[in-house]
Amino acid sequence: MLIDLTLCVGCNACQAACKQENQLPPNEEKNLSLTAYTALHKYNDLYVRRLCQHCDVPTCVSVCPVGALVKLGDGPVAYDADKCIGCRYCLQACPYHVPKYEWSSTKPRIQKCRFCAPRLAKGQLPACAEACPVGATLFGDRDELLLEAARRLGAEPTKYVPRIYGKDDVGGTSMFYLSPVPFEQLGFDARLGRVPLPMLTMSALSKVPNVLSVGGVVLGGIWWITNRRTEVAAFEAAEKKGETPRPEEKP
Amino acid sequence: MKIRLLPRITGWQAISTTLILAGTLAAIARFTYGLGATTNLTDEFPWGLWIGFDFLGIGLAASGFTIVAAVNIFHAKEYEPIVRPAILTAFIGYLLVVLVLIIDLGRPDHFWHPLVMWNPHSVMCEISWCLMLYTSVLSLEFAPIILEKFKITWPIKWIHAISLPLMIVGVLLSTLHQSSFGSLYLIVPNRLHALWYTPLLPVLFFISCIASGIAMILLESLILSRGGRELLSTHLRANLAKIIAITLAVYFVVRVEDLLARGALHELTTLTYYSVAFYTELLVGFVVPFALLLSDRVRTSRLGLYSATLMVLAGFAFNRMNTAITGLEVYPTQTYFPSLIEIFIMLGITALGFTAFSFVVKYLPIFEAVEEAGPRVQQEAATGRPEPIYLTRDDGGMESS
């Protein structure tokens, strides 16, 4: 989805539609919560819509030990509560602080935007994109939306800062933002960089097979050498005492 | 000796029984009311005291693989008397950490899922597997002790037959998950404070666990050596202390070099919430004990070793808690302090560990390994191996206390 912050008027229709679609209590909420999968943050006269970014290389998917989170082919990062063990690594790791946890439950799950996966499967728009009365949220093919965003930046360079947020942040996301002011002023984390966060872990995890194979050989070797050393020492000691009549070596 | 120690033990028993009861009640509350009502964990702070405690427990249990490697793989047979205490420490440590993890999980009933649902990209998945496999290895390493007690000898032969690959696998698994606890935080560069976040986290976690594991077993050998029985001679204790000092020095150099390379040293020029935490951890756990252990007098004195090992362990605890808690806090807007229930569960589990240790020591041949090893020594002598020198007596008046 392409979210153009210059167009958003803060009517909150996206949240209302989202709540209706997901059968959540219809009260207006200012922050993401268990009952608000999207929310508008106000910065002076700008509204920034928060929701799961549905990253291309999702951090939450990579950290989940049981694969309860998966990235679907058409974009959504989906969650399976039946697999979830409740380790909360996704809450810890998500660079956008998106997943919310049912802390008060004894069988807690996480809650977050589902990108209206059932609607997408039926060929419908996500509820929020359909509800937006001013077209601030556009749904479409990722590449086409990128072209559209680039076209807007090119057509009105004074209106926007020259950046499509989400194009390659943390390896690219399914949400693109266009903004008239630098993104850092709107609560976007400027430190995230372009490398998908799971790469940081993979640099360590990819060494596991090497540690196992090389380590195994080295430890085995050390065992053999030190064992041989004590054997030789024992043999020599015995030899000195004259107890061993030097067997097989001299026939 | 036992009669003289009796009142003291009872005092400890009263305390630990109280703590275990309090911890049990706290755990019942946690399972009845859920994590939200009983802990101070939030969406912003989803991991807290228990995760830090897991790191600590696993770190202290690191003696299980270091001592086993030293004695049975590197053939430093003179440390044989502390192999069993080290394995016991590790075994209890790992069982307790698994218990804490299950309490910590939102869905404890799903704890077995990582066994059947894999995600090779997840450090957590790797850790679950390592924990499970290594706990199995430890139980096999520990099993002969129980079997010996009940004079069931035939499985011991089987375990002996696979003992070398078993020990090597154990050491490798330990290497992996000790460092992987650090890797857990590689994915939060945006959250973890620059004084703790580094791509070298796994390396640093591994180096420091060697120091903490040996410090733990050294401390144990001091405590258990009271009353005439010496587990290790003064000379061997001093050697272990030397290894700790070297490890601390390596850690310090890597840590500071890394801060320098990442340009994070400037964080230390001002006194902030974070820099104070950092200084505490580095001074208490690394610099001061290193300086102490440089001295020959400290290394050969009980009091000196008590202070140095306790400092290493305290500094290690600071380090793990700082990584798991302080470094992730956004001071002063987003801080975390554990709830009473979190604290009671932790204390209860700690008390459970100590109780289990003293119970096992009382009823199973942990220290008698020296005498019980008799037949094996003869067997080894027959196969041409040297008879290990067990030092059961004190070296004499070298001790200052």
XYZ file of C-alpha atoms in Angstrom:
652
model
C 0.000 0.000 0.000
C 1.093 3.553 -0.664
C 0.301 5.999 2.126
C 0.614 9.649 1.077
C 0.809 11.723 4.232
C 0.108 14.952 2.340
C -3.363 13.665 1.458
C -4.453 12.243 4.821
C -7.024 14.445 6.563
C -7.134 12.448 9.796
C -10.761 11.314 9.457
C -9.944 7.930 11.018
C -12.159 6.085 8.529
C -9.318 3.566 8.048
C -9.362 2.591 11.701
C -13.153 2.412 11.790
C -13.231 0.173 8.710
C -10.419 -1.972 10.116
C -12.262 -2.432 13.387
C -15.439 -3.358 11.600
C -13.652 -5.820 9.341
C -11.863 -7.469 12.274
C -14.854 -7.287 14.624
C -13.078 -5.110 17.166
C -14.763 -2.634 19.570
C -15.534 0.493 17.512
C -14.122 3.146 19.865
C -11.510 5.506 18.406
C -7.938 4.746 19.513
C -4.805 6.854 19.189
C -2.252 4.045 19.369
C -1.819 0.535 18.100
C -3.311 -1.902 20.572
C -4.952 -5.287 20.850
C -8.114 -3.688 19.512
C -6.573 -1.258 17.025
C -4.509 -2.780 14.205
C -4.026 0.670 12.725
C -3.954 4.110 14.343
C -3.240 7.713 13.355
C -0.413 9.551 15.089
C -0.740 13.337 14.860
C 2.351 15.498 14.259
C 1.299 19.166 14.046
C -1.028 19.098 11.035
C 0.178 15.758 9.697
C -1.313 12.360 10.405
C 0.875 9.287 10.194
C -0.899 5.986 9.926
C 0.737 3.189 11.873
C 0.153 -0.441 11.022
C 2.138 -3.605 10.411
C 4.563 -2.838 7.585
C 4.399 -6.411 6.277
C 8.145 -6.364 5.576
C 9.557 -8.225 2.591
C 12.072 -9.953 4.867
C 10.135 -9.795 8.120
C 12.095 -9.703 11.361
C 9.215 -11.292 13.270
C 9.050 -14.216 10.833
C 12.778 -14.825 11.149
C 12.856 -14.779 14.958
C 9.791 -16.937 15.596
C 11.171 -20.286 16.829
C 8.119 -22.253 15.705
C 7.236 -20.501 12.457
C 3.963 -19.153 13.842
C 4.525 -16.068 11.683
C 4.841 -16.497 7.923
C 5.137 -14.160 4.988
C 2.444 -14.978 2.430
C 3.109 -14.741 -1.285
C 0.762 -11.821 -1.868
C 2.211 -9.694 0.939
C 0.621 -10.329 4.327
C 2.635 -11.475 7.328
C 0.222 -13.979 8.846
C 0.091 -15.323 12.386
C -0.949 -18.765 13.608
C -1.868 -18.673 17.293
C -2.073 -22.468 17.423
C 1.671 -22.701 16.820
C 2.705 -19.733 18.996
C 4.494 -20.653 22.224
C 4.380 -17.122 23.597
C 8.105 -16.403 23.706
C 7.419 -12.785 22.664
C 10.594 -12.602 20.586
C 8.520 -10.951 17.824
C 7.517 -8.134 20.181
C 11.148 -7.700 21.148
C 12.488 -7.804 17.608
C 9.912 -5.961 15.464
C 11.618 -2.744 14.347
C 8.223 -1.015 14.157
C 6.914 -2.121 17.568
C 3.825 -3.548 15.890
C 2.800 -6.844 17.562
C 0.696 -6.403 20.688
C 0.359 -9.115 23.295
C -2.716 -10.304 25.166
C -1.023 -9.880 28.527
C -4.207 -10.282 30.544
C -5.067 -13.658 29.019
C -3.887 -17.023 30.312
C -3.756 -18.217 26.694
C -2.247 -15.097 25.167
C -1.812 -14.418 21.456
C -0.306 -11.522 19.556
C -2.520 -9.139 17.632
C -1.566 -7.054 14.653
C -2.750 -5.954 11.227
C -3.398 -8.957 8.994
C -3.340 -6.996 5.747
C -6.909 -8.263 5.340
C -5.508 -11.530 3.982
C -8.985 -13.098 3.563
C -10.164 -10.060 1.559
C -7.033 -10.087 -0.611
C -7.628 -13.757 -1.313
C -11.085 -12.849 -2.575
C -9.624 -10.111 -4.762
C -10.971 -7.299 -2.572
C -9.075 -4.262 -1.286
C -7.923 -4.128 2.338
C -10.701 -2.555 4.415
C -8.661 0.561 5.260
C -7.694 1.270 1.660
C -11.289 0.826 0.556
C -12.547 3.164 3.282
C -10.107 6.019 2.709
C -12.237 8.859 1.279
C -9.308 10.917 -0.054
C -7.104 8.210 -1.523
C -4.332 8.714 1.007
C -3.984 4.939 1.175
C -3.655 3.239 -2.182
C -3.585 -0.508 -2.591
C -1.915 -2.182 -5.521
C 0.945 -4.164 -6.933
C 4.214 -3.319 -5.190
C 6.112 -2.337 -8.339
C 3.233 -0.253 -9.713
C 2.876 1.587 -6.409
C 6.615 2.314 -6.419
C 6.270 3.772 -9.924
C 3.317 5.857 -8.773
C 5.245 7.096 -5.723
C 8.240 7.995 -7.897
C 5.905 9.775 -10.320
C 4.470 11.891 -7.469
C 7.953 12.742 -6.192
C 8.989 13.738 -9.714
C 5.862 15.765 -10.471
C 5.874 17.794 -7.263
C 9.420 17.757 -5.864
C 8.712 20.712 -3.567
C 5.759 19.009 -1.934
C 7.653 15.937 -0.726
C 10.973 15.024 0.810
C 12.752 12.933 -1.822
C 12.307 9.581 -0.216
C 9.896 6.679 -0.465
C 9.919 5.284 3.044
C 9.595 1.519 2.914
C 11.092 1.115 -0.546
C 14.218 -0.446 0.886
C 14.099 0.275 4.605
C 14.939 -2.935 6.509
C 15.083 -4.577 3.098
C 11.783 -3.155 1.847
C 8.249 -3.328 3.193
C 4.736 -3.629 1.811
C 3.892 -0.129 3.073
C 5.298 2.954 1.361
C 5.073 6.405 2.848
C 5.436 9.775 1.124
C 5.971 12.731 3.415
C 6.320 16.522 3.154
C 8.766 16.594 6.090
C 11.765 14.399 6.956
C 10.601 11.035 8.249
C 12.704 11.312 11.388
C 10.365 14.080 12.555
C 7.392 11.768 12.268
C 8.532 9.043 14.606
C 10.136 6.871 11.932
C 13.283 5.170 13.190
C 16.184 6.626 11.233
C 18.656 4.026 12.500
C 17.160 0.973 10.844
C 19.097 1.050 7.590
C 18.504 -0.900 4.414
C 19.763 -4.303 5.387
C 16.997 -6.669 6.511
C 17.488 -7.240 10.231
C 17.387 -11.047 9.891
C 20.729 -10.776 8.056
C 22.324 -9.698 11.358
C 21.263 -12.954 12.935
C 22.115 -15.049 9.925
C 25.718 -13.858 10.088
C 25.927 -15.683 13.418
C 23.604 -18.596 12.670
C 25.360 -19.423 9.420
C 28.470 -20.263 11.443
C 26.690 -23.031 13.328
C 27.527 -25.854 10.880
C 31.166 -24.742 10.847
C 31.373 -24.654 14.623
C 29.949 -28.162 14.719
C 32.192 -29.690 12.067
C 35.460 -27.849 12.718
C 34.890 -27.875 16.470
C 34.211 -31.587 16.452
C 37.381 -32.355 14.552
C 39.500 -30.008 16.689
C 38.185 -31.404 19.962
C 38.626 -34.953 18.734
C 42.170 -34.089 17.670
C 43.003 -32.546 21.007
C 41.652 -35.614 22.748
C 43.801 -37.875 20.603
C 46.961 -35.813 21.066
C 46.636 -35.365 24.823
C 45.641 -38.987 25.217
C 48.648 -40.098 23.179
C 50.880 -37.850 25.233
C 49.801 -39.414 28.515
C 50.152 -42.877 26.988
C 53.674 -42.155 25.808
C 54.583 -40.622 29.141
C 53.277 -43.682 30.936
C 55.143 -45.996 28.617
C 58.392 -44.113 29.058
C 57.977 -44.017 32.807
C 57.387 -47.735 32.863
C 60.344 -48.262 30.581
C 62.643 -46.328 32.873
C 61.621 -48.522 35.746
C 62.491 -51.428 33.531
C 59.109 -52.984 34.009
C 58.221 -53.201 30.344
C 60.441 -55.482 28.287
C 59.922 -53.406 25.124
C 57.480 -55.552 23.227
C 56.578 -55.480 19.525
C 58.980 -52.738 18.409
C 62.137 -54.884 18.252
C 61.321 -58.345 17.031
C 31.605 -32.369 61.680
C 28.035 -32.989 60.662
C 26.735 -32.281 64.135
C 28.581 -28.999 64.255
C 27.174 -27.926 60.893
C 23.654 -29.048 61.672
C 22.188 -25.790 63.089
C 23.649 -23.865 60.197
C 22.136 -26.161 57.609
C 18.776 -25.921 59.327
C 18.920 -22.148 59.105
C 19.561 -22.374 55.398
C 16.834 -24.952 55.070
C 14.325 -22.636 56.721
C 15.218 -19.822 54.358
C 15.211 -21.962 51.258
C 11.958 -23.699 52.195
C 10.313 -20.305 52.676
C 11.647 -19.095 49.348
C 10.551 -22.232 47.533
C 7.061 -21.953 49.038
C 6.850 -18.260 48.151
C 8.065 -19.068 44.648
C 5.497 -21.841 44.278
C 2.684 -19.488 45.328
C 3.997 -16.869 42.919
C 4.083 -19.459 40.134
C 0.496 -20.509 40.906
C -0.521 -16.838 40.714
C 1.312 -16.466 37.397
C -0.499 -19.438 35.852
C -3.891 -18.452 37.308
C -3.928 -14.779 36.433
C -1.623 -14.647 33.413
C 1.548 -12.703 32.748
C -0.055 -9.261 32.573
C -1.466 -9.266 36.089
C 1.561 -10.808 37.750
C 4.572 -9.332 35.966
C 5.733 -5.893 34.937
C 6.268 -7.059 31.375
C 4.665 -4.942 28.660
C 4.540 -4.686 24.882
C 7.452 -2.258 25.120
C 9.330 -4.536 27.491
C 8.362 -8.102 26.635
C 11.438 -9.737 28.190
C 12.516 -9.031 31.722
C 14.054 -10.495 34.834
C 13.426 -14.115 33.911
C 15.323 -13.900 30.654
C 18.233 -12.238 32.466
C 18.038 -15.018 35.045
C 18.167 -17.646 32.296
C 21.358 -16.100 30.939
C 22.795 -16.037 34.421
C 21.850 -19.639 35.182
C 23.236 -20.947 31.927
C 26.397 -18.913 32.429
C 26.985 -20.331 35.897
C 26.322 -23.806 34.546
C 29.066 -23.312 31.961
C 31.440 -25.189 34.267
C 29.669 -28.307 33.008
C 31.344 -28.108 29.649
C 34.593 -26.321 30.509
C 35.639 -28.761 33.229
C 34.491 -31.795 31.262
C 36.495 -30.552 28.293
C 39.556 -29.828 30.423
C 39.570 -33.185 32.181
C 38.200 -35.644 29.673
C 39.140 -34.106 26.347
C 42.315 -32.176 27.210
C 43.330 -34.837 29.762
C 43.987 -32.401 32.597
C 43.244 -35.297 34.917
C 44.295 -33.454 38.045
C 40.931 -31.674 38.010
C 39.016 -34.961 38.088
C 37.626 -34.305 41.614
C 35.557 -31.357 40.388
C 34.125 -33.072 37.310
C 31.120 -34.461 39.123
C 30.322 -31.266 41.042
C 30.614 -29.409 37.715
C 28.278 -31.804 35.910
C 25.828 -31.651 38.811
C 25.910 -27.832 38.804
C 25.308 -27.757 35.089
C 22.544 -30.355 35.209
C 20.652 -28.536 37.956
C 21.300 -25.194 36.266
C 19.887 -26.348 32.957
C 16.828 -28.028 34.462
C 16.027 -24.849 36.378
C 16.515 -22.654 33.331
C 14.152 -24.866 31.356
C 11.670 -24.510 34.230
C 11.997 -20.705 34.175
C 11.581 -20.683 30.397
C 8.376 -22.679 30.690
C 7.053 -20.284 33.343
C 8.059 -17.368 31.122
C 6.340 -18.698 28.006
C 2.937 -17.232 27.291
C 1.741 -20.685 26.277
C 3.590 -23.158 28.508
C 1.330 -25.886 27.128
C 2.997 -25.319 23.742
C 6.558 -25.583 25.073
C 7.250 -28.667 22.966
C 6.420 -26.932 19.691
C 10.032 -26.032 18.800
C 10.767 -29.759 18.651
C 8.351 -30.360 15.807
C 7.938 -26.905 14.267
C 11.278 -25.677 13.077
C 12.462 -22.315 11.923
C 16.150 -22.532 11.057
C 16.343 -18.726 10.820
C 15.457 -18.306 14.465
C 18.141 -18.073 17.134
C 15.441 -19.020 19.620
C 14.819 -22.250 17.738
C 18.532 -23.076 17.768
C 18.690 -22.328 21.488
C 15.672 -24.536 22.226
C 17.323 -27.407 20.404
C 20.716 -26.869 22.027
C 19.138 -26.614 25.476
C 17.181 -29.780 24.962
C 20.066 -31.763 23.475
C 22.607 -30.527 25.984
C 20.295 -31.265 28.906
C 20.029 -34.791 27.487
C 23.821 -34.997 27.244
C 24.105 -33.794 30.836
C 21.594 -36.351 32.020
C 23.674 -39.079 30.334
C 26.841 -37.681 31.917
C 25.049 -37.576 35.246
C 23.320 -40.949 34.979
C 26.377 -43.032 35.989
C 26.385 -41.239 39.333
C 22.843 -42.378 40.091
C 23.431 -45.832 38.646
C 26.563 -46.232 40.758
C 24.566 -45.436 43.852
C 22.084 -48.189 43.086
C 24.797 -50.540 41.841
C 23.303 -50.950 38.383
C 26.426 -51.321 36.318
C 25.393 -52.492 32.885
C 24.135 -49.138 31.522
C 27.302 -47.450 32.776
C 29.299 -49.532 30.309
C 27.083 -48.338 27.491
C 27.436 -44.719 28.554
C 31.213 -45.150 28.881
C 31.360 -46.561 25.380
C 29.828 -43.423 23.887
C 31.349 -41.026 26.401
C 33.918 -39.387 24.125
C 31.527 -38.394 21.316
C 28.970 -37.519 23.981
C 31.374 -35.130 25.686
C 32.476 -33.581 22.401
C 28.857 -33.037 21.391
C 28.194 -31.542 24.826
C 31.048 -29.075 24.482
C 29.928 -28.082 20.980
C 26.307 -27.629 22.009
C 27.429 -25.482 24.932
C 29.634 -23.370 22.707
C 26.695 -22.841 20.394
C 23.993 -21.878 22.824
C 26.184 -19.950 25.244
C 27.058 -17.674 22.352
C 23.556 -17.816 20.877
C 22.148 -16.146 23.955
C 24.157 -13.169 22.770
C 22.959 -13.672 19.186
C 19.382 -13.232 20.420
C 20.078 -9.523 20.619
C 21.783 -9.166 17.243
C 18.379 -8.423 15.765
C 17.649 -5.358 17.907
C 20.332 -2.866 16.832
C 17.734 -0.125 17.071
C 16.765 -0.968 20.639
C 19.800 -2.205 22.525
C 22.063 0.552 23.795
C 25.363 1.014 21.960
C 27.350 0.040 25.063
C 25.955 -3.496 24.750
C 24.874 -3.937 21.165
C 27.682 -5.270 19.039
C 27.975 -7.857 16.282
C 30.431 -9.506 18.682
C 27.696 -10.256 21.259
C 27.923 -14.020 20.711
C 31.712 -13.959 21.059
C 31.554 -11.856 24.211
C 28.862 -14.069 25.723
C 30.994 -17.122 25.068
C 34.206 -15.685 26.532
C 32.477 -14.413 29.654
C 30.697 -17.712 30.274
C 34.054 -19.479 30.493
C 35.124 -17.105 33.258
C 31.799 -17.352 35.087
C 31.597 -21.132 34.804
C 35.084 -21.637 36.207
C 34.491 -18.983 38.888
C 31.344 -20.850 39.911
C 33.063 -24.226 40.227
C 36.006 -22.602 42.019
C 33.626 -20.971 44.473
C 31.871 -24.299 44.955
C 35.137 -26.100 45.577
C 35.958 -23.478 48.218
C 32.589 -23.779 49.935
C 32.565 -27.560 49.792
C 36.143 -27.812 50.974
C 35.304 -26.556 54.436
C 35.863 -28.839 57.338
C 39.051 -30.663 56.514
C 38.107 -32.077 53.107
C 39.856 -30.434 50.183
C 38.414 -30.961 46.729
C 41.299 -29.242 45.029
C 44.758 -28.403 46.233
C 45.752 -24.776 46.695
C 47.958 -25.131 43.647
C 45.126 -26.330 41.399
C 42.789 -23.659 42.708
C 45.418 -21.055 41.877
C 45.682 -22.538 38.382
C 41.936 -22.238 37.861
C 42.159 -18.655 39.139
C 44.862 -17.997 36.566
C 42.602 -19.269 33.788
C 39.843 -16.971 35.032
C 42.242 -14.010 35.028
C 43.344 -14.749 31.466
C 39.731 -15.078 30.311
C 38.805 -11.808 31.999
C 41.719 -10.077 30.309
C 40.758 -11.449 26.883
C 37.168 -10.364 27.460
C 38.208 -6.886 28.553
C 40.423 -6.368 25.521
C 37.781 -7.613 23.062
C 35.069 -5.533 24.747
C 37.043 -2.278 24.766
C 38.475 -2.841 21.291
C 34.944 -3.359 20.058
C 33.667 -0.165 21.712
C 36.586 1.659 20.155
C 35.991 0.192 16.716
C 32.296 1.033 16.810
C 32.991 4.551 18.074
C 30.922 3.945 21.186
C 33.595 4.920 23.694
C 32.263 8.460 23.898
C 29.212 7.040 25.673
C 31.516 6.481 28.619
C 32.813 10.019 28.926
C 29.699 11.208 30.728
C 27.984 9.637 33.688
C 24.589 8.473 32.482
C 22.150 5.773 33.535
C 23.833 3.508 30.997
C 27.469 4.377 31.551
C 27.104 3.849 35.309
C 25.612 0.414 34.643
C 28.437 -0.313 32.217
C 31.162 0.813 34.626
C 29.636 -1.246 37.434
C 29.627 -4.369 35.332
C 33.109 -3.907 33.927
C 34.790 -2.832 37.169
C 33.100 -5.327 39.487
C 33.177 -8.275 37.156
C 36.309 -7.847 35.112
C 38.813 -5.145 36.045
C 38.958 -5.530 39.834
C 38.920 -9.343 39.957
C 41.538 -9.404 37.199
C 43.753 -7.076 39.232
C 43.164 -9.204 42.322
C 43.923 -12.457 40.561
C 47.221 -11.121 39.249
C 48.552 -11.434 42.757
C 49.963 -14.769 43.791
C 48.824 -14.186 47.359
C 45.202 -13.763 46.286
C 45.304 -16.868 44.148
C 46.558 -18.988 47.005
C 44.346 -17.550 49.717
C 40.808 -18.739 50.375
C 39.587 -15.261 51.234
C 41.178 -13.845 48.106
C 39.568 -16.462 45.904
C 36.206 -16.062 47.619
C 36.237 -12.312 46.909
C 37.522 -12.624 43.367
C 35.088 -15.361 42.290
C 32.128 -13.632 43.929
C 33.046 -10.448 42.088
C 33.349 -12.281 38.787
C 29.917 -13.817 39.310
C 28.367 -10.498 40.393
C 29.869 -8.713 37.419
C 28.664 -11.498 35.157
C 25.153 -11.112 36.578
C 25.361 -7.359 35.975
C 26.498 -7.971 32.419
C 23.646 -10.321 31.569
C 21.029 -8.186 33.309
C 22.379 -5.069 31.607
C 22.144 -6.742 28.218
C 18.680 -8.108 28.900
C 17.218 -5.129 30.779
C 19.235 -1.926 31.234
C 20.446 -1.726 27.659
C 16.880 -2.030 26.361
C 15.409 0.568 28.679
C 14.772 4.037 27.354
C 15.735 6.039 30.389
C 13.754 7.668 31.946
C 10.584 7.252 29.874
C 10.544 3.513 29.408
C 12.075 1.590 32.257
C 11.382 -1.784 33.744
C 11.579 -3.117 37.232
C 10.428 -6.672 37.969
C 7.266 -7.267 39.974
C 7.363 -9.024 43.344
C 5.968 -12.161 41.733
C 8.743 -12.173 39.144
C 11.296 -11.738 41.914
C 9.756 -14.429 44.131
C 9.669 -16.942 41.319
C 13.329 -16.222 40.623
C 14.319 -16.513 44.297
C 12.249 -19.669 44.706
C 13.955 -21.283 41.760
C 17.374 -20.243 43.035
C 16.555 -21.789 46.416
C 15.299 -24.906 44.636
C 18.671 -25.140 42.895
C 20.661 -24.900 46.114
C 18.379 -27.372 47.860
C 18.631 -29.835 44.995
C 22.407 -29.505 45.018
C 22.785 -30.154 48.730
C 20.262 -33.016 48.545
C 22.103 -34.717 45.694
C 25.459 -34.173 47.353
C 24.127 -35.796 50.496
C 22.762 -38.936 48.857
C 24.777 -39.485 45.700
C 28.499 -40.112 45.253
C 29.534 -36.657 44.029
C 32.702 -36.177 46.047
C 33.362 -39.816 46.652
C 34.345 -40.082 42.999
C 37.898 -40.094 44.232
C 37.469 -43.314 46.142
C 34.886 -44.855 43.819
C 37.164 -44.300 40.867
C 39.460 -46.910 42.319
C 38.560 -49.779 39.983
C 38.680 -47.511 36.956
C 42.097 -46.257 37.894
C 43.348 -49.822 38.105
C 41.744 -50.554 34.795
C 43.443 -47.550 33.262
C 46.743 -48.554 34.780
C 46.312 -51.931 33.192
C 45.740 -50.375 29.788
C 48.931 -48.396 30.157
C 47.427 -45.064 31.174
C 48.931 -43.248 34.082
C 47.177 -43.279 37.359
C 45.581 -39.880 37.825
C 46.874 -38.062 40.836
C 43.999 -37.190 43.095
C 44.821 -34.547 45.585
C 42.540 -35.068 48.490
C 44.710 -33.583 51.169
C 45.567 -29.955 51.641
C 49.007 -28.917 50.570
C 49.797 -27.632 53.979
C 50.121 -24.253 55.589
C 50.132 -22.198 52.396
C 46.711 -20.789 53.007
C 46.308 -17.448 54.623
C 42.913 -18.018 56.185
